[in-house]
Amino acid sequence: MWNGIKLFLTSFVITIIFVCPAMAENVGDVIGTAVGTDIVSYINNYPLPSYNINGRTAVLASDLDGYGFTYNYNNYLRRAELKFAGGDVTPIRFWRDMKTYGQPIADVLYTDIEVYLDGVKIESFNVDGLTAIYFSELAPYGEISFDDGLRSAFLNIPGMKTTEYSQVEDRSTAVASLHYSCYWGTDRYLWDYALMIPVSLYDKYSAIDRNEIGINNYAAYAADPGDDLYISALADCFTRAAEDHGLTDRERLGMAIDFVQSFTYVDDIVAKNAAEYPNFPIETLFEKKGDCEDTAMLLAAILREMGIDAVLLTFISPTGEGHMAVGISGDYGFYGTCYPYNDKLYFYLETTGPGWNVGVVPLEQQGMNAHIIEF
């Protein structure tokens, strides 16, 4: 099946205003409304998205996984377990969204899920399908304070790694760094590159209705001009690096291939709860993850900017499952599996993981006919 991606970004902070609803009796009944707020919670100065429920600061239980706690959910028991583990923190990447302040964002729902913190049952809430708890429930593990000037709630846990405090950026001005390093060849040199992508640009493309463009209109996604500046910057980086280190054209091509193949593979249904959800190349860059069509479209777009003739190859199995790869012109002396098109041969390249060489086809696609998409 076609696959897609989503980086789970908790990109909003909200406050809950209850609206005097009727007594909820069924799971999923709406019992309140969430609107935006500027409060952010911190654990040892690492920020995480926060909520305000009944005038009290709350956080998502699942977000605490990686902030000194482990989170496990048992759907059969309808029970979530939080346990203090200590150690390092792996913070969530998110930004303040000033446009949401005071605006309705999500529903508060009645839930039968029980949350236990180191074996002790604590109060919990369902915020549009996600389980939230009061931040103050974490008081047994350290000192909790609130700074009204900073609009921030702090928990300092002794013995855990601490970072310097920094205020969360606004989404309209924030940028995300795409950082990538690799050794090329036999450790000939270390290639290091960082690309700054505006969060607002990512938000713009994430908000586009895929049905309006067409779920299978892959040429439109790959060729969209709105991200040309960033695709071109990447292409220029590969070209300059190759020139500086005396690499051949095939080695220059190999750098771009290694870059995209390093992205984490994520299935559509897991990432975006959709059977098919194609990303624009800028989204795949921002999220650093992708499925077959996402990484294939990104790499093909980069190669086109590098002056390399590339197309998209799509496959449909007898059972109806789809797959996408990149076809690269045979101008570079490749060998292996290739497909004729417009008096040229395009060699197969798999993009869903590291180590795939041009011309090597996964077992699932061997012997299948390819449909070629130009863009």
JSON list of N, CA, C and O in Angstrom, two decimals, residues 51-82:
[
{"chain": "A", "resi": 51, "resn": "TYR", "atom": "N", "xyz": [-1.32, 22.64, 29.08]},
{"chain": "A", "resi": 51, "resn": "TYR", "atom": "CA", "xyz": [-2.73, 22.93, 28.97]},
{"chain": "A", "resi": 51, "resn": "TYR", "atom": "C", "xyz": [-3.17, 23.64, 30.25]},
{"chain": "A", "resi": 51, "resn": "TYR", "atom": "O", "xyz": [-2.47, 23.59, 31.26]},
{"chain": "A", "resi": 52, "resn": "ASN", "atom": "N", "xyz": [-4.31, 24.30, 30.18]},
{"chain": "A", "resi": 52, "resn": "ASN", "atom": "CA", "xyz": [-4.92, 24.84, 31.38]},
{"chain": "A", "resi": 52, "resn": "ASN", "atom": "C", "xyz": [-6.30, 24.24, 31.51]},
{"chain": "A", "resi": 52, "resn": "ASN", "atom": "O", "xyz": [-7.17, 24.49, 30.68]},
{"chain": "A", "resi": 53, "resn": "ILE", "atom": "N", "xyz": [-6.48, 23.41, 32.51]},
{"chain": "A", "resi": 53, "resn": "ILE", "atom": "CA", "xyz": [-7.76, 22.75, 32.74]},
{"chain": "A", "resi": 53, "resn": "ILE", "atom": "C", "xyz": [-8.31, 23.24, 34.06]},
{"chain": "A", "resi": 53, "resn": "ILE", "atom": "O", "xyz": [-7.67, 23.07, 35.11]},
{"chain": "A", "resi": 54, "resn": "ASN", "atom": "N", "xyz": [-9.45, 23.86, 34.04]},
{"chain": "A", "resi": 54, "resn": "ASN", "atom": "CA", "xyz": [-10.07, 24.41, 35.25]},
{"chain": "A", "resi": 54, "resn": "ASN", "atom": "C", "xyz": [-9.12, 25.36, 35.98]},
{"chain": "A", "resi": 54, "resn": "ASN", "atom": "O", "xyz": [-9.06, 25.39, 37.20]},
{"chain": "A", "resi": 55, "resn": "GLY", "atom": "N", "xyz": [-8.35, 26.14, 35.23]},
{"chain": "A", "resi": 55, "resn": "GLY", "atom": "CA", "xyz": [-7.45, 27.10, 35.83]},
{"chain": "A", "resi": 55, "resn": "GLY", "atom": "C", "xyz": [-6.15, 26.52, 36.31]},
{"chain": "A", "resi": 55, "resn": "GLY", "atom": "O", "xyz": [-5.34, 27.24, 36.92]},
{"chain": "A", "resi": 56, "resn": "ARG", "atom": "N", "xyz": [-5.89, 25.24, 36.03]},
{"chain": "A", "resi": 56, "resn": "ARG", "atom": "CA", "xyz": [-4.65, 24.59, 36.48]},
{"chain": "A", "resi": 56, "resn": "ARG", "atom": "C", "xyz": [-3.87, 24.09, 35.27]},
{"chain": "A", "resi": 56, "resn": "ARG", "atom": "O", "xyz": [-4.44, 23.65, 34.27]},
{"chain": "A", "resi": 57, "resn": "THR", "atom": "N", "xyz": [-2.56, 24.16, 35.37]},
{"chain": "A", "resi": 57, "resn": "THR", "atom": "CA", "xyz": [-1.70, 23.74, 34.27]},
{"chain": "A", "resi": 57, "resn": "THR", "atom": "C", "xyz": [-1.69, 22.22, 34.17]},
{"chain": "A", "resi": 57, "resn": "THR", "atom": "O", "xyz": [-1.59, 21.51, 35.17]},
{"chain": "A", "resi": 58, "resn": "ALA", "atom": "N", "xyz": [-1.78, 21.72, 32.93]},
{"chain": "A", "resi": 58, "resn": "ALA", "atom": "CA", "xyz": [-1.77, 20.29, 32.68]},
{"chain": "A", "resi": 58, "resn": "ALA", "atom": "C", "xyz": [-0.87, 19.99, 31.50]},
{"chain": "A", "resi": 58, "resn": "ALA", "atom": "O", "xyz": [-0.54, 20.86, 30.70]},
{"chain": "A", "resi": 59, "resn": "VAL", "atom": "N", "xyz": [-0.46, 18.72, 31.39]},
{"chain": "A", "resi": 59, "resn": "VAL", "atom": "CA", "xyz": [0.37, 18.26, 30.27]},
{"chain": "A", "resi": 59, "resn": "VAL", "atom": "C", "xyz": [-0.18, 16.93, 29.79]},
{"chain": "A", "resi": 59, "resn": "VAL", "atom": "O", "xyz": [-0.93, 16.25, 30.49]},
{"chain": "A", "resi": 60, "resn": "LEU", "atom": "N", "xyz": [0.19, 16.53, 28.57]},
{"chain": "A", "resi": 60, "resn": "LEU", "atom": "CA", "xyz": [-0.19, 15.23, 28.07]},
{"chain": "A", "resi": 60, "resn": "LEU", "atom": "C", "xyz": [0.63, 14.14, 28.75]},
{"chain": "A", "resi": 60, "resn": "LEU", "atom": "O", "xyz": [1.86, 14.25, 28.84]},
{"chain": "A", "resi": 61, "resn": "ALA", "atom": "N", "xyz": [-0.04, 13.09, 29.19]},
{"chain": "A", "resi": 61, "resn": "ALA", "atom": "CA", "xyz": [0.66, 11.99, 29.86]},
{"chain": "A", "resi": 61, "resn": "ALA", "atom": "C", "xyz": [1.70, 11.37, 28.94]},
{"chain": "A", "resi": 61, "resn": "ALA", "atom": "O", "xyz": [2.83, 11.07, 29.36]},
{"chain": "A", "resi": 62, "resn": "SER", "atom": "N", "xyz": [1.35, 11.20, 27.67]},
{"chain": "A", "resi": 62, "resn": "SER", "atom": "CA", "xyz": [2.28, 10.56, 26.73]},
{"chain": "A", "resi": 62, "resn": "SER", "atom": "C", "xyz": [3.50, 11.44, 26.45]},
{"chain": "A", "resi": 62, "resn": "SER", "atom": "O", "xyz": [4.57, 10.93, 26.13]},
{"chain": "A", "resi": 63, "resn": "ASP", "atom": "N", "xyz": [3.35, 12.78, 26.59]},
{"chain": "A", "resi": 63, "resn": "ASP", "atom": "CA", "xyz": [4.49, 13.67, 26.36]},
{"chain": "A", "resi": 63, "resn": "ASP", "atom": "C", "xyz": [5.57, 13.50, 27.42]},
{"chain": "A", "resi": 63, "resn": "ASP", "atom": "O", "xyz": [6.74, 13.82, 27.17]},
{"chain": "A", "resi": 64, "resn": "LEU", "atom": "N", "xyz": [5.20, 13.00, 28.60]},
{"chain": "A", "resi": 64, "resn": "LEU", "atom": "CA", "xyz": [6.18, 12.85, 29.67]},
{"chain": "A", "resi": 64, "resn": "LEU", "atom": "C", "xyz": [7.17, 11.74, 29.41]},
{"chain": "A", "resi": 64, "resn": "LEU", "atom": "O", "xyz": [8.21, 11.66, 30.06]},
{"chain": "A", "resi": 65, "resn": "ASP", "atom": "N", "xyz": [6.85, 10.87, 28.46]},
{"chain": "A", "resi": 65, "resn": "ASP", "atom": "CA", "xyz": [7.78, 9.82, 28.06]},
{"chain": "A", "resi": 65, "resn": "ASP", "atom": "C", "xyz": [9.00, 10.47, 27.40]},
{"chain": "A", "resi": 65, "resn": "ASP", "atom": "O", "xyz": [8.88, 11.05, 26.32]},
{"chain": "A", "resi": 66, "resn": "GLY", "atom": "N", "xyz": [10.13, 10.40, 28.06]},
{"chain": "A", "resi": 66, "resn": "GLY", "atom": "CA", "xyz": [11.31, 11.09, 27.56]},
{"chain": "A", "resi": 66, "resn": "GLY", "atom": "C", "xyz": [11.68, 12.31, 28.39]},
{"chain": "A", "resi": 66, "resn": "GLY", "atom": "O", "xyz": [12.73, 12.90, 28.17]},
{"chain": "A", "resi": 67, "resn": "TYR", "atom": "N", "xyz": [10.83, 12.68, 29.35]},
{"chain": "A", "resi": 67, "resn": "TYR", "atom": "CA", "xyz": [11.12, 13.78, 30.26]},
{"chain": "A", "resi": 67, "resn": "TYR", "atom": "C", "xyz": [11.36, 13.25, 31.68]},
{"chain": "A", "resi": 67, "resn": "TYR", "atom": "O", "xyz": [10.96, 13.86, 32.66]},
{"chain": "A", "resi": 68, "resn": "GLY", "atom": "N", "xyz": [12.00, 12.10, 31.76]},
{"chain": "A", "resi": 68, "resn": "GLY", "atom": "CA", "xyz": [12.26, 11.50, 33.06]},
{"chain": "A", "resi": 68, "resn": "GLY", "atom": "C", "xyz": [11.23, 10.47, 33.48]},
{"chain": "A", "resi": 68, "resn": "GLY", "atom": "O", "xyz": [11.34, 9.88, 34.56]},
{"chain": "A", "resi": 69, "resn": "PHE", "atom": "N", "xyz": [10.22, 10.25, 32.63]},
{"chain": "A", "resi": 69, "resn": "PHE", "atom": "CA", "xyz": [9.17, 9.28, 32.93]},
{"chain": "A", "resi": 69, "resn": "PHE", "atom": "C", "xyz": [9.02, 8.31, 31.76]},
{"chain": "A", "resi": 69, "resn": "PHE", "atom": "O", "xyz": [9.37, 8.63, 30.62]},
{"chain": "A", "resi": 70, "resn": "THR", "atom": "N", "xyz": [8.50, 7.14, 32.04]},
{"chain": "A", "resi": 70, "resn": "THR", "atom": "CA", "xyz": [8.10, 6.21, 30.98]},
{"chain": "A", "resi": 70, "resn": "THR", "atom": "C", "xyz": [6.59, 6.15, 30.94]},
{"chain": "A", "resi": 70, "resn": "THR", "atom": "O", "xyz": [5.93, 6.25, 31.99]},
{"chain": "A", "resi": 71, "resn": "TYR", "atom": "N", "xyz": [6.04, 5.98, 29.75]},
{"chain": "A", "resi": 71, "resn": "TYR", "atom": "CA", "xyz": [4.58, 5.95, 29.58]},
{"chain": "A", "resi": 71, "resn": "TYR", "atom": "C", "xyz": [4.20, 4.67, 28.85]},
{"chain": "A", "resi": 71, "resn": "TYR", "atom": "O", "xyz": [4.77, 4.33, 27.81]},
{"chain": "A", "resi": 72, "resn": "ASN", "atom": "N", "xyz": [3.25, 3.95, 29.42]},
{"chain": "A", "resi": 72, "resn": "ASN", "atom": "CA", "xyz": [2.72, 2.74, 28.79]},
{"chain": "A", "resi": 72, "resn": "ASN", "atom": "C", "xyz": [1.21, 2.72, 28.93]},
{"chain": "A", "resi": 72, "resn": "ASN", "atom": "O", "xyz": [0.67, 3.06, 29.98]},
{"chain": "A", "resi": 73, "resn": "TYR", "atom": "N", "xyz": [0.54, 2.33, 27.84]},
{"chain": "A", "resi": 73, "resn": "TYR", "atom": "CA", "xyz": [-0.92, 2.31, 27.84]},
{"chain": "A", "resi": 73, "resn": "TYR", "atom": "C", "xyz": [-1.42, 0.90, 27.50]},
{"chain": "A", "resi": 73, "resn": "TYR", "atom": "O", "xyz": [-0.96, 0.29, 26.54]},
{"chain": "A", "resi": 74, "resn": "ASN", "atom": "N", "xyz": [-2.34, 0.40, 28.31]},
{"chain": "A", "resi": 74, "resn": "ASN", "atom": "CA", "xyz": [-2.97, -0.89, 28.09]},
{"chain": "A", "resi": 74, "resn": "ASN", "atom": "C", "xyz": [-4.42, -0.66, 27.69]},
{"chain": "A", "resi": 74, "resn": "ASN", "atom": "O", "xyz": [-5.24, -0.28, 28.54]},
{"chain": "A", "resi": 75, "resn": "ASN", "atom": "N", "xyz": [-4.72, -0.85, 26.39]},
{"chain": "A", "resi": 75, "resn": "ASN", "atom": "CA", "xyz": [-6.07, -0.57, 25.92]},
{"chain": "A", "resi": 75, "resn": "ASN", "atom": "C", "xyz": [-7.10, -1.54, 26.50]},
{"chain": "A", "resi": 75, "resn": "ASN", "atom": "O", "xyz": [-8.26, -1.18, 26.72]},
{"chain": "A", "resi": 76, "resn": "TYR", "atom": "N", "xyz": [-6.68, -2.79, 26.75]},
{"chain": "A", "resi": 76, "resn": "TYR", "atom": "CA", "xyz": [-7.60, -3.78, 27.31]},
{"chain": "A", "resi": 76, "resn": "TYR", "atom": "C", "xyz": [-8.05, -3.36, 28.70]},
{"chain": "A", "resi": 76, "resn": "TYR", "atom": "O", "xyz": [-9.24, -3.43, 29.04]},
{"chain": "A", "resi": 77, "resn": "LEU", "atom": "N", "xyz": [-7.12, -2.88, 29.52]},
{"chain": "A", "resi": 77, "resn": "LEU", "atom": "CA", "xyz": [-7.44, -2.43, 30.87]},
{"chain": "A", "resi": 77, "resn": "LEU", "atom": "C", "xyz": [-7.91, -0.98, 30.89]},
{"chain": "A", "resi": 77, "resn": "LEU", "atom": "O", "xyz": [-8.40, -0.52, 31.92]},
{"chain": "A", "resi": 78, "resn": "ARG", "atom": "N", "xyz": [-7.76, -0.27, 29.75]},
{"chain": "A", "resi": 78, "resn": "ARG", "atom": "CA", "xyz": [-8.06, 1.17, 29.67]},
{"chain": "A", "resi": 78, "resn": "ARG", "atom": "C", "xyz": [-7.30, 1.90, 30.78]},
{"chain": "A", "resi": 78, "resn": "ARG", "atom": "O", "xyz": [-7.83, 2.69, 31.55]},
{"chain": "A", "resi": 79, "resn": "ARG", "atom": "N", "xyz": [-6.00, 1.63, 30.79]},
{"chain": "A", "resi": 79, "resn": "ARG", "atom": "CA", "xyz": [-5.16, 2.13, 31.88]},
{"chain": "A", "resi": 79, "resn": "ARG", "atom": "C", "xyz": [-3.82, 2.60, 31.33]},
{"chain": "A", "resi": 79, "resn": "ARG", "atom": "O", "xyz": [-3.17, 1.89, 30.56]},
{"chain": "A", "resi": 80, "resn": "ALA", "atom": "N", "xyz": [-3.41, 3.80, 31.74]},
{"chain": "A", "resi": 80, "resn": "ALA", "atom": "CA", "xyz": [-2.11, 4.35, 31.37]},
{"chain": "A", "resi": 80, "resn": "ALA", "atom": "C", "xyz": [-1.22, 4.38, 32.59]},
{"chain": "A", "resi": 80, "resn": "ALA", "atom": "O", "xyz": [-1.64, 4.79, 33.68]},
{"chain": "A", "resi": 81, "resn": "GLU", "atom": "N", "xyz": [0.03, 3.94, 32.42]},
{"chain": "A", "resi": 81, "resn": "GLU", "atom": "CA", "xyz": [0.99, 3.88, 33.52]},
{"chain": "A", "resi": 81, "resn": "GLU", "atom": "C", "xyz": [2.13, 4.86, 33.26]},
{"chain": "A", "resi": 81, "resn": "GLU", "atom": "O", "xyz": [2.81, 4.79, 32.24]},
{"chain": "A", "resi": 82, "resn": "LEU", "atom": "N", "xyz": [2.35, 5.77, 34.19]},
{"chain": "A", "resi": 82, "resn": "LEU", "atom": "CA", "xyz": [3.52, 6.64, 34.19]},
{"chain": "A", "resi": 82, "resn": "LEU", "atom": "C", "xyz": [4.44, 6.23, 35.33]},
{"chain": "A", "resi": 82, "resn": "LEU", "atom": "O", "xyz": [3.99, 6.06, 36.46]}
]
